Coordinates of C-alpha atoms and ligand atoms in Angstrom, one line a residue:
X117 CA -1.5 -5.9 26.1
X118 CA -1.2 -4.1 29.5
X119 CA 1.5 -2.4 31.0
X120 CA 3.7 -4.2 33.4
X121 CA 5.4 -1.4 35.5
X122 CA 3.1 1.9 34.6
X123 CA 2.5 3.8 32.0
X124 CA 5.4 5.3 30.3
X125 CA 5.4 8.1 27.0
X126 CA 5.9 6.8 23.9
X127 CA 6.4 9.2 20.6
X128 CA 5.8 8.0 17.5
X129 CA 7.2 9.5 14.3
X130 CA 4.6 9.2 11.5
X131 CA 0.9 9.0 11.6
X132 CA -0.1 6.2 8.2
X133 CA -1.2 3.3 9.2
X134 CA 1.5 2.0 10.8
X135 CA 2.4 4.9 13.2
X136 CA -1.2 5.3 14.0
X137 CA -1.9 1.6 14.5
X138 CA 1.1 1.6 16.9
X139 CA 0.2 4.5 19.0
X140 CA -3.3 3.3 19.1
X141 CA -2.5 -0.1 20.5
X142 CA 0.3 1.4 22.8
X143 CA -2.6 3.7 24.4
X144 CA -4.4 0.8 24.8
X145 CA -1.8 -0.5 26.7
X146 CA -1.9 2.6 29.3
X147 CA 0.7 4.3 28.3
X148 CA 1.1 8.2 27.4
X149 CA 1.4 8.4 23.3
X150 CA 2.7 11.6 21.2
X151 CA 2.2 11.2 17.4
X152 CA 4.8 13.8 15.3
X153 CA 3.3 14.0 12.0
X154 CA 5.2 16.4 9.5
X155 CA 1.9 17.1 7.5
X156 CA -1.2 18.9 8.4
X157 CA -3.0 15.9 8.7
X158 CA -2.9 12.2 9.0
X159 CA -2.6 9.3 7.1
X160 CA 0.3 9.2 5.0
X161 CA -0.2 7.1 2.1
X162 CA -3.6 6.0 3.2
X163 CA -5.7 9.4 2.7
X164 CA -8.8 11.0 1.5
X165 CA -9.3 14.5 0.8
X166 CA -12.7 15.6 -0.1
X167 CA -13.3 18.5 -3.4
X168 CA -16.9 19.6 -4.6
X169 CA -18.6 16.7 -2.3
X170 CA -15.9 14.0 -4.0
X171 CA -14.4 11.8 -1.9
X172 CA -10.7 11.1 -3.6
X173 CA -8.2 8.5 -2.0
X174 CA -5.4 9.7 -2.9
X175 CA -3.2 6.6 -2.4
X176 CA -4.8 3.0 -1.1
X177 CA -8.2 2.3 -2.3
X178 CA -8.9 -1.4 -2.1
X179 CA -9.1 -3.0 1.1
X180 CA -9.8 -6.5 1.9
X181 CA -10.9 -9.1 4.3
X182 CA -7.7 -10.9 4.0
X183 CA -6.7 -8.0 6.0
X184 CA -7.5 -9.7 9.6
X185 CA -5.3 -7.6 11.7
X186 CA -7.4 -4.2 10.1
X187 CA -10.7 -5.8 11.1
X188 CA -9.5 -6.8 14.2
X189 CA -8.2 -3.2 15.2
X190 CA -11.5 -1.9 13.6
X191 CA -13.3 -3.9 15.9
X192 CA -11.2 -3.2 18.8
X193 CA -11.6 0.4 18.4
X194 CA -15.3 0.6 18.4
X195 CA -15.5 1.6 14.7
X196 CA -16.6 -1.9 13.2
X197 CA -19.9 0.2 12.1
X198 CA -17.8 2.1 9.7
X199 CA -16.7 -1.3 7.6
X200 CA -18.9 -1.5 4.4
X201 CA -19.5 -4.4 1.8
X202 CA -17.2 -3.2 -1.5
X203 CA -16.9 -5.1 -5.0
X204 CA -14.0 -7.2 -5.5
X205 CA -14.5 -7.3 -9.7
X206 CA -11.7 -6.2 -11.5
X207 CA -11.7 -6.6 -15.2
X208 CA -8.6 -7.4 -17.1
X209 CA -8.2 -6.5 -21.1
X210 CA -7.0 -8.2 -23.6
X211 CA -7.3 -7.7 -27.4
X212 CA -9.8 -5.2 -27.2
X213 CA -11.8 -7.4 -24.9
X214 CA -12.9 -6.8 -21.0
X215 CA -12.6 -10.0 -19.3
X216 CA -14.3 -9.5 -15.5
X217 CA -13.0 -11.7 -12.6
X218 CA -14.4 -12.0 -9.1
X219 CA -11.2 -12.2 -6.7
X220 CA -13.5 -13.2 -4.1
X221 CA -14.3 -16.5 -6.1
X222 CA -11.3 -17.9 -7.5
X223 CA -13.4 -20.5 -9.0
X224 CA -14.4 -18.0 -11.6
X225 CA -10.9 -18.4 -12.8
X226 CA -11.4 -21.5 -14.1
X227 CA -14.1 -20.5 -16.2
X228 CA -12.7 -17.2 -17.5
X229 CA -11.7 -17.1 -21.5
X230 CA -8.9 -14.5 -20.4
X231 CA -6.6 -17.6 -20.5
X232 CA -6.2 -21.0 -22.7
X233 CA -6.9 -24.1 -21.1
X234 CA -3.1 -24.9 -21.5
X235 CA -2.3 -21.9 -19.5
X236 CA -5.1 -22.7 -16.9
X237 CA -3.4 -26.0 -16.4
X238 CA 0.4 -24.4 -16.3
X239 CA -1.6 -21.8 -13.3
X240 CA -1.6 -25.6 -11.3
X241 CA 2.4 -24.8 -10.8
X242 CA 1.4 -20.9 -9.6
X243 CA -0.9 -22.3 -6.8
X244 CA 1.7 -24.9 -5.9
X245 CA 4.0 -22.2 -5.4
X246 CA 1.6 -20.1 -3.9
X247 CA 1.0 -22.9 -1.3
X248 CA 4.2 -23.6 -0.6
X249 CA 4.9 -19.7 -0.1
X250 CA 2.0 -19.3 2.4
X251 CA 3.3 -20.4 5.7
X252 CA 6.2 -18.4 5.5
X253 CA 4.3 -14.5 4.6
X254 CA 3.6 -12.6 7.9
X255 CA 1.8 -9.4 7.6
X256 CA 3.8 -7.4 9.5
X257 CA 7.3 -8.3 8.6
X258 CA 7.7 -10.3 5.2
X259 CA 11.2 -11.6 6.0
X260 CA 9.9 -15.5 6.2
X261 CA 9.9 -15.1 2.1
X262 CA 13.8 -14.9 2.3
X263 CA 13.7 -19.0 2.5
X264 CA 12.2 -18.5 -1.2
X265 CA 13.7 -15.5 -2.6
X266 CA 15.9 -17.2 -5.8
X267 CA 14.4 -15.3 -8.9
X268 CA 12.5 -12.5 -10.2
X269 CA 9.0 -12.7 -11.5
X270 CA 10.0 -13.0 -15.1
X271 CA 12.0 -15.7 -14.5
X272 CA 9.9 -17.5 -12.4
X273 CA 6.9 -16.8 -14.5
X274 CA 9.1 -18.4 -17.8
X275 CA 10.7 -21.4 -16.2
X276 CA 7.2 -22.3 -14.4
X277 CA 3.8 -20.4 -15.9
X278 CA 4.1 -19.8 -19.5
X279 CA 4.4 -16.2 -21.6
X280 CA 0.4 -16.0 -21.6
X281 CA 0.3 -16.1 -18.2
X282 CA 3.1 -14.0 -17.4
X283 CA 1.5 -11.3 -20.3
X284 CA -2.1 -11.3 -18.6
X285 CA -1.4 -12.3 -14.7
X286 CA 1.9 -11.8 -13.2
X287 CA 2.7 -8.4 -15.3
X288 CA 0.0 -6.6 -14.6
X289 CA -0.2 -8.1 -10.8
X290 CA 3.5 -6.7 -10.7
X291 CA 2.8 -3.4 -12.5
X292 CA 0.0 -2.7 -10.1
X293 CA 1.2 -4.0 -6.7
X294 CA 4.8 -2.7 -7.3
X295 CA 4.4 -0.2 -10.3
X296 CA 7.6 -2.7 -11.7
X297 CA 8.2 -4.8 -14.7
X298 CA 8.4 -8.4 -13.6
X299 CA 12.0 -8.5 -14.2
X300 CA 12.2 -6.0 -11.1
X301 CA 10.0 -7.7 -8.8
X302 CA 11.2 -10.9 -6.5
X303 CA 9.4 -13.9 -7.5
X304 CA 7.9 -14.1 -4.1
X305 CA 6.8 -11.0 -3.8
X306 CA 4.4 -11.1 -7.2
X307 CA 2.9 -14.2 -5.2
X308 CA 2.2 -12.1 -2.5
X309 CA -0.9 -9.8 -3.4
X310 CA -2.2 -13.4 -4.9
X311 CA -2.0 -14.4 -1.1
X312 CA -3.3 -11.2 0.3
X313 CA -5.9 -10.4 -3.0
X314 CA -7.9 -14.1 -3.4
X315 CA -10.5 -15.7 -2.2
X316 CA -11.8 -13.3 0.2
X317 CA -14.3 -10.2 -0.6
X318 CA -13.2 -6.9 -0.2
X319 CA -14.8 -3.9 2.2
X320 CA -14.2 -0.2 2.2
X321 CA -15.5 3.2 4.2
X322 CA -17.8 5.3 2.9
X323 CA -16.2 8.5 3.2
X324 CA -12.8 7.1 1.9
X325 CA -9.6 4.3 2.8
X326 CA -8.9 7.6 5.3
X327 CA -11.9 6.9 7.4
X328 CA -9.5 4.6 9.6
X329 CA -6.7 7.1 10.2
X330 CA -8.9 10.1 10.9
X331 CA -11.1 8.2 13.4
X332 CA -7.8 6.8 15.2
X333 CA -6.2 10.3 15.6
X334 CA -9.4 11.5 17.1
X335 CA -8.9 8.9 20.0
X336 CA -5.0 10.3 20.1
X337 CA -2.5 13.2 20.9
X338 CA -1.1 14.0 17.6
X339 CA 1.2 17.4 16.9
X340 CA 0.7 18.1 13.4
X341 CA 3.2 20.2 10.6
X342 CA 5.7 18.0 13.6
X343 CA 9.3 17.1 11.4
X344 CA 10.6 14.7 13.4
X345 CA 14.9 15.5 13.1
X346 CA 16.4 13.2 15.2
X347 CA 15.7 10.2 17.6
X348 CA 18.6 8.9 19.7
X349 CA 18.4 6.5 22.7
X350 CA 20.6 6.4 26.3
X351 CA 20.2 4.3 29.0
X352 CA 17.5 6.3 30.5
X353 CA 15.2 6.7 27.2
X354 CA 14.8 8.3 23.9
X355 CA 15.3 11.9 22.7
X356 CA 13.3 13.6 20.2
X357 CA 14.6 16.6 18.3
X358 CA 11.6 17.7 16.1
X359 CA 11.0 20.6 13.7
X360 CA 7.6 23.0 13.7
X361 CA 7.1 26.1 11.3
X362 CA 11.1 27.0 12.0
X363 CA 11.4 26.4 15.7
X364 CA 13.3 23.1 17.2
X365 CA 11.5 21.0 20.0
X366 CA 13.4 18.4 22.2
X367 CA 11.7 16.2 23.9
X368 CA 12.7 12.9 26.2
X369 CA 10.5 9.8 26.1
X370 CA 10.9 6.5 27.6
X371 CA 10.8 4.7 23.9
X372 CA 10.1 5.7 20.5
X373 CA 8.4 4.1 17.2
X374 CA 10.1 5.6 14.2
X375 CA 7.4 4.8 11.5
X376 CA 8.3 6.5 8.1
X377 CA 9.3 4.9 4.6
X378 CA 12.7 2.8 5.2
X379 CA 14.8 5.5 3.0
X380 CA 13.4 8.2 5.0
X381 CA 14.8 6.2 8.1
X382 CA 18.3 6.6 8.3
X383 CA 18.1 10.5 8.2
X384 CA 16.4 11.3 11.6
X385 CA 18.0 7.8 13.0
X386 CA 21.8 7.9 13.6
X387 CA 22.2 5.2 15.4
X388 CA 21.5 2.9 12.6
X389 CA 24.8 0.5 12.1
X390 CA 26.4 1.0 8.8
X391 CA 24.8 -2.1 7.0
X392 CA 21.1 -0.8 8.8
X393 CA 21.8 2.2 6.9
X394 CA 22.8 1.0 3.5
X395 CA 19.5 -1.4 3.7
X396 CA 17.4 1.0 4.1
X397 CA 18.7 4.2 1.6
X398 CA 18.8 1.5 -0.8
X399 CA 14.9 0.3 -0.7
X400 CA 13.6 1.3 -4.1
X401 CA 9.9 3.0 -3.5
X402 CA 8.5 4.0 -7.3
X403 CA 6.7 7.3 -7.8
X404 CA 3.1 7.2 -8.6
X405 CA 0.3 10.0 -10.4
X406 CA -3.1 9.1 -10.0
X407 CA -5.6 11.4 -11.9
X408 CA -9.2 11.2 -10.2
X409 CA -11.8 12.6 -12.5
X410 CA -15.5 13.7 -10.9
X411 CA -18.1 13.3 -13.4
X412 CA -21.8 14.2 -13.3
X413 CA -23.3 10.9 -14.5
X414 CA -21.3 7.6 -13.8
X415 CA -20.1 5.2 -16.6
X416 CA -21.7 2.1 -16.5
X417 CA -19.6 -0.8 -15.4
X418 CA -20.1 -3.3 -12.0
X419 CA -16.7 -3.6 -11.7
X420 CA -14.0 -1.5 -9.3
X421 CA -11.4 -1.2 -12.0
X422 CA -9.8 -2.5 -15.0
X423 CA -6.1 -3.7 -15.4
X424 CA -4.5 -3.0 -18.5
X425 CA -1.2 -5.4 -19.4
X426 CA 1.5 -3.8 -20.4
X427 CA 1.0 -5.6 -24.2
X428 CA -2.3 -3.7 -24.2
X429 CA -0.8 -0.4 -23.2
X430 CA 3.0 0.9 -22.9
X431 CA 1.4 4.0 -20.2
X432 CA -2.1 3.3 -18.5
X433 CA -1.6 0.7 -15.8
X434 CA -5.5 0.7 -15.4
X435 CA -8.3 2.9 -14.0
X436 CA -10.7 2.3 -11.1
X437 CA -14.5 3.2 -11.2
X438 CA -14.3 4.6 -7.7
X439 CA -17.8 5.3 -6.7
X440 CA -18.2 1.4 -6.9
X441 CA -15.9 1.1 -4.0
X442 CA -18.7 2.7 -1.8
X443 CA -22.0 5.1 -1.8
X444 CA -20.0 8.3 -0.3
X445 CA -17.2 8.1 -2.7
X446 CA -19.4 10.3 -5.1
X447 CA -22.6 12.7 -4.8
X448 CA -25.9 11.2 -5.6
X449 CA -26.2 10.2 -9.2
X450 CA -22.5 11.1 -10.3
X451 CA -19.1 9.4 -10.6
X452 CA -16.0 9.2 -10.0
X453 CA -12.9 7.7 -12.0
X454 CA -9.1 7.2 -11.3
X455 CA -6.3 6.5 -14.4
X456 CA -3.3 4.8 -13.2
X457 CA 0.1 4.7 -15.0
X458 CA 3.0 2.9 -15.7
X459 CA 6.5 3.8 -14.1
X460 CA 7.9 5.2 -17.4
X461 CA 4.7 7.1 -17.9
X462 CA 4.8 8.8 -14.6
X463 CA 8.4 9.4 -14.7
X464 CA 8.1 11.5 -18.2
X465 CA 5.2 13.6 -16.2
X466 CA 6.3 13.9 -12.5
X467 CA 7.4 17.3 -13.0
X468 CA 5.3 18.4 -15.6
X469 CA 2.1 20.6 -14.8
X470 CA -0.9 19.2 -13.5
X471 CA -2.8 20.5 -17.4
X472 CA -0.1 18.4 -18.7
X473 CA -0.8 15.5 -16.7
X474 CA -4.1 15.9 -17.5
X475 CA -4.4 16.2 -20.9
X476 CA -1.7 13.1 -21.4
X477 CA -3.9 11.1 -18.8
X478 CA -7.2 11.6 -21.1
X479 CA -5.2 11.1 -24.2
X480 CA -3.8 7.6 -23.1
X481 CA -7.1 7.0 -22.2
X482 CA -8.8 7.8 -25.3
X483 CA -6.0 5.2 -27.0
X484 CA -6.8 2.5 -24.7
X485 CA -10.7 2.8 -24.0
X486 CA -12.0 5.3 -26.1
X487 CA -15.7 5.0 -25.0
X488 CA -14.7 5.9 -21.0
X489 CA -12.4 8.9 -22.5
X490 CA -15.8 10.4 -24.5
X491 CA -17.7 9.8 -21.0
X492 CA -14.8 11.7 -19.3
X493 CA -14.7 14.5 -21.8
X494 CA -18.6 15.0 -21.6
X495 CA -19.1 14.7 -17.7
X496 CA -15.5 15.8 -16.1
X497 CA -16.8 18.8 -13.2
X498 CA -13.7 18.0 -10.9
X499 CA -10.1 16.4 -11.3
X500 CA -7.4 16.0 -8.5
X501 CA -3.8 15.0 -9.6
X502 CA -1.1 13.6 -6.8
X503 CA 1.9 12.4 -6.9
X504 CA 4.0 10.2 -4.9
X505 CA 7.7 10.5 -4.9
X506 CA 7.4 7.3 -2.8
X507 CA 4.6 5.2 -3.4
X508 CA 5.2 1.9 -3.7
X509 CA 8.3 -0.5 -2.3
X510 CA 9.8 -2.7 -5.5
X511 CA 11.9 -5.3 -4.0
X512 CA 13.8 -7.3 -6.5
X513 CA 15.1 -10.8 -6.4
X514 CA 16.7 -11.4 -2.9
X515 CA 15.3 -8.4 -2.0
X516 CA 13.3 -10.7 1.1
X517 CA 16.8 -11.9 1.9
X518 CA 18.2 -8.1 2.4
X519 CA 15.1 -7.8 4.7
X520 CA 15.2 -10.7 6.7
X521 CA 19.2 -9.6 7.4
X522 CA 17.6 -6.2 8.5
X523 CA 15.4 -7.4 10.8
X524 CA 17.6 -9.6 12.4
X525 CA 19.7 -7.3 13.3
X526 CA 17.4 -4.9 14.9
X527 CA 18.2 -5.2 18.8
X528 CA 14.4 -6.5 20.3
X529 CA 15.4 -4.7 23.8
X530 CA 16.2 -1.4 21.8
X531 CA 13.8 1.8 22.9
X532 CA 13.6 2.6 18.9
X533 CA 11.5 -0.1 17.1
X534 CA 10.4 0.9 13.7
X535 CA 6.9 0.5 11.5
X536 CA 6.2 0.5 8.2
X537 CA 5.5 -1.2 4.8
X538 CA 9.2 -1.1 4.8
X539 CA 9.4 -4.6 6.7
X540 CA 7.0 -5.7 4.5
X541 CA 5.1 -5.4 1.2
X542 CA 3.5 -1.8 0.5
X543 CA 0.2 -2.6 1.6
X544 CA -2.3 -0.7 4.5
X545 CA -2.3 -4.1 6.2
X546 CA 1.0 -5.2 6.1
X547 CA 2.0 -1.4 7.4
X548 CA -0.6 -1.8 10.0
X549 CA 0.6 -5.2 11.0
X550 CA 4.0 -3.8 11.3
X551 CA 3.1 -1.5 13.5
X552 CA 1.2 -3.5 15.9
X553 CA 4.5 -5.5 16.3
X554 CA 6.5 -2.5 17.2
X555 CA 3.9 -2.0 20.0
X556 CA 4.4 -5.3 21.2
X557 CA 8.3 -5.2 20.9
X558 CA 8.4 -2.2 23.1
X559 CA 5.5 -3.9 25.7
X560 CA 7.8 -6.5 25.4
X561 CA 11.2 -5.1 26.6
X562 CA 12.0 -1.6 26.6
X563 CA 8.5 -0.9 28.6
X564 CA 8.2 -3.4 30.8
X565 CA 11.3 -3.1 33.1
X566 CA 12.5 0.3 33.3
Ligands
FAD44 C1 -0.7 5.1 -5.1 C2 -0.9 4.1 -4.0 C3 -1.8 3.1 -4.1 C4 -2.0 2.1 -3.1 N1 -3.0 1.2 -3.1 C5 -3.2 0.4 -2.1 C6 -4.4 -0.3 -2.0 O1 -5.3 -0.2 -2.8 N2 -4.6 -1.1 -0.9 C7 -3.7 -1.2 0.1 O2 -3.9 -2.0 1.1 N3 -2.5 -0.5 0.1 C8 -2.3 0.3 -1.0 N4 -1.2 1.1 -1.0 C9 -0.1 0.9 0.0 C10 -0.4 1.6 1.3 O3 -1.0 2.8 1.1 C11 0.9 1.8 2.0 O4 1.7 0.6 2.0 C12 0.7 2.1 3.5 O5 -0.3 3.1 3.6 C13 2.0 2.6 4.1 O6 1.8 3.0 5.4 P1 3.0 3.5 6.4 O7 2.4 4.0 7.6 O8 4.0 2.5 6.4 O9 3.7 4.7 5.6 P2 3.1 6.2 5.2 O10 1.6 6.1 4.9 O11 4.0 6.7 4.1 O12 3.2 7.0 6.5 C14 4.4 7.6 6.9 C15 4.0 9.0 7.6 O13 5.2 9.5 8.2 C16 5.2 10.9 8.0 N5 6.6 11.3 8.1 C17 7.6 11.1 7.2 N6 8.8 11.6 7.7 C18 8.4 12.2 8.9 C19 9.2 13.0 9.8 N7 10.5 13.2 9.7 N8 8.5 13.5 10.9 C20 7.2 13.3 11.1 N9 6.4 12.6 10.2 C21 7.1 12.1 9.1 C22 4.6 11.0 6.6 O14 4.1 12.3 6.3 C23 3.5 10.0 6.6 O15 2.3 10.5 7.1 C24 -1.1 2.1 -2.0 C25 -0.1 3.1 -1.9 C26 0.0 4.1 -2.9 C27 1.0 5.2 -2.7

């Protein structure tokens, strides 16, 4: 990408992964970038903070090599060093059982005794589908699925899989990748992480999932504890009102990449057309707790996490042995262990105190694996709680067709593009993705001729 007539000044509202990946490729491009980022620090949903020597991702943890356009962009920025081998093992239970899978291998699948033979002929219909699915998922902007978007999981999962497989695969696929019961989730979208999850291995950072947003905003201008208010366009270019410990800023800008979740959207965008605006307040992103404990010896287990369905557990969703995801999660010799909940779970505790949380989080952990919960109890030095009012995007059946209405009416030419997981699946990739095609949109049009 280079600039056709000069370099112009770009802002970008947001700095996760998709604002950041926007203003880094727009730089590249020679032009003048501003990042407005309402927090103290970058990120977003992809973040690591660091407590006694812990390093605790406090949203995304697993990364993969499916995730082209991150290594590309790692690459291109000089920090393919940083990229580290990770584990790609997850275990699933099941009657008391731990069943461990390698995603990398989906061979292994075959052999696993998580599933009957009858159900691992029935998963023959699931990679049909899956096939079939896979020339129409794009990164950056998932509307392709809308060709496909006729059920919801459950549905799908009863009329083509069978109940064992819905039970032990697409529930707890659909309870981790959307924190949703099948019955909530589009169809397409529960074949989705299958198509971004299999058959390649995973990588991480060794200082956290953050590593990538806090080495991009040292190569960029960002104005931090920046509330973006409003963004308008004329004919000349954008303006930017935008909010800083009391005091309004205005500032003009020849185009403008509005990169926040999709509800957040329509309040700081007003020229949204009544339909834009009821798309996007209507996007349904679930609230998330995750409870990271630091412990001074680490359990013993290979794998990065365990999946719980929801017939082996009503409230944990799973946990995640996080030091396996690389050397610097945790200090020499200790550990480092994240519970993960159900929707129901975490709407009974979101406004309850974090000693609350805490002590719920160790009982449901104590119900479902009672032999982690006494490792917990006798190592625990350091816990961090977050929540998430918006985590992750749940987008029922049709819910593809909605988008791919969105996105076609978003004027190409406009000095406004937008980023985010919004346009397609929550995911750092797919919000990375997205944001890179903002870039390019603007290159395309709104930077080139004026
Ligand atoms: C609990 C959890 C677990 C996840 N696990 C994984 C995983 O393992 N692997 C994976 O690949 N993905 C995972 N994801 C999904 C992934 O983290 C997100 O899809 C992705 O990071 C979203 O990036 P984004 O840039 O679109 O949005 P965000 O990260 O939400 O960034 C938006 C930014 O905009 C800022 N902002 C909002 N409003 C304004 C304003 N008015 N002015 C200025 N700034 C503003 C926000 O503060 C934020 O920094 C997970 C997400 C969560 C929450």
């Amino acid at each position: 990408m280079t600039s056709e007539s000069g370099p112009k000044h770009v802002i970008v509202v947001g700095a996760g992964i998709a604002g950041m990946t926007a203003a880094f490729r727009l730089e590249q491009a020679g032009h003048t970038v501003t990042v407005l980022e309402q927090e103290d620090r970058v990120g977003g949903r992809m973040t690591t903070v660091e407590r006694d020597g812990y390093r605790v991702d406090l949203g995304a943890l697993w990364l993969s090599y499916n995730y082209t356009a991150m290594v590309r962009l790692l690459t291109d920025a000089g920090l393919a060093a940083e990229i580290q081998p990770s584990t790609n093992v997850w275990g699933v239970l099941r009657a008391g059982k731990i069943h461990r899978l390698d995603f990398s291998r989906p061979s292994g699948l075959v052999r696993t005794r998580l599933f009957s033979w009858k159900s691992k002929l029935k998963a023959i219909n699931l990679l049909r589908d899956l096939r079939r699915a896979t020339p129409l998922l794009q990164w950056g902007d998932m509307s392709g699925a809308a060709e496909i978007d006729v059920e919801n999981a459950d549905d799908w999962a009863v009329r083509r899989l069978n109940e064992e497989l819905l039970d032990y695969l697409i529930e707890p696929l659909c309870s981790g990748y959307f924190l949703a019961e099948p019955r909530d989730v589009s169809a397409v979208g529960a074949l989705i992480p299958l198509w971004a999850t299999l058959k390649a291995p995973a990588f991480n950072f060794d200082a956290g999932v953050g590593t990538l947003t806090q080495l991009l905003a040292e190569r960029l201008r960002v104005e931090y504890a920046a509330s973006a208010t409003r963004v308008s366009e004329d004919a000349s270019g954008v303006h930017v009102l935008w909010q800083r410990g009391g005091r309004e800023h205005s500032t003009r800008a020849d185009a403008c990449v509005v990169a926040v979740p999709g509800p957040n959207v329509p309040r700081i965008v007003p020229q949204l057309s009544e339909r834009q605006r009821e798309y996007l307040s209507a996007l349904r992103y679930i609230p998330d707790i995750r409870v990271t404990f630091g412990l001074r010896r680490p359990p013993t287990e290979p794998a990065l996490g365990f999946l719980v369905p929801c017939r082996e557990s009503r409230d944990l969703l799973g946990v995640t042995f996080n030091h396996n995801l690389s050397q610097g999660r945790a200090p020499a010799g200790k550990g480092l262990v994240a519970a993960h909940f159900r929707g129901s779970w975490t709407g009974k505790h979101f406004a309850s105190d974090d000693d609350v949380v805490i002590a719920d989080a160790l009982h449901a952990l104590r119900e479902t694996f009672p032999d982690l919960a006494e490792h917990i109890d006798a190592h625990q030095e350091m816990c961090v709680v977050h929540r998430w009012e918006q985590a992750l995007l749940a987008r029922p059946a049709h819910g593809y067709r909605s988008l791919s209405q969105f996105t076609r009416s978003i004027n190409p030419d406009s000095r406004i593009q937008f980023a985010g997981d919004f346009l397609s699946y929550s995911a750092t990739n797919a919000a990375l993705a997205s944001g890179e095609l903002a870039a390019e949109h603007l290159q395309a049009a709104a930077l080139k001729y004026n």
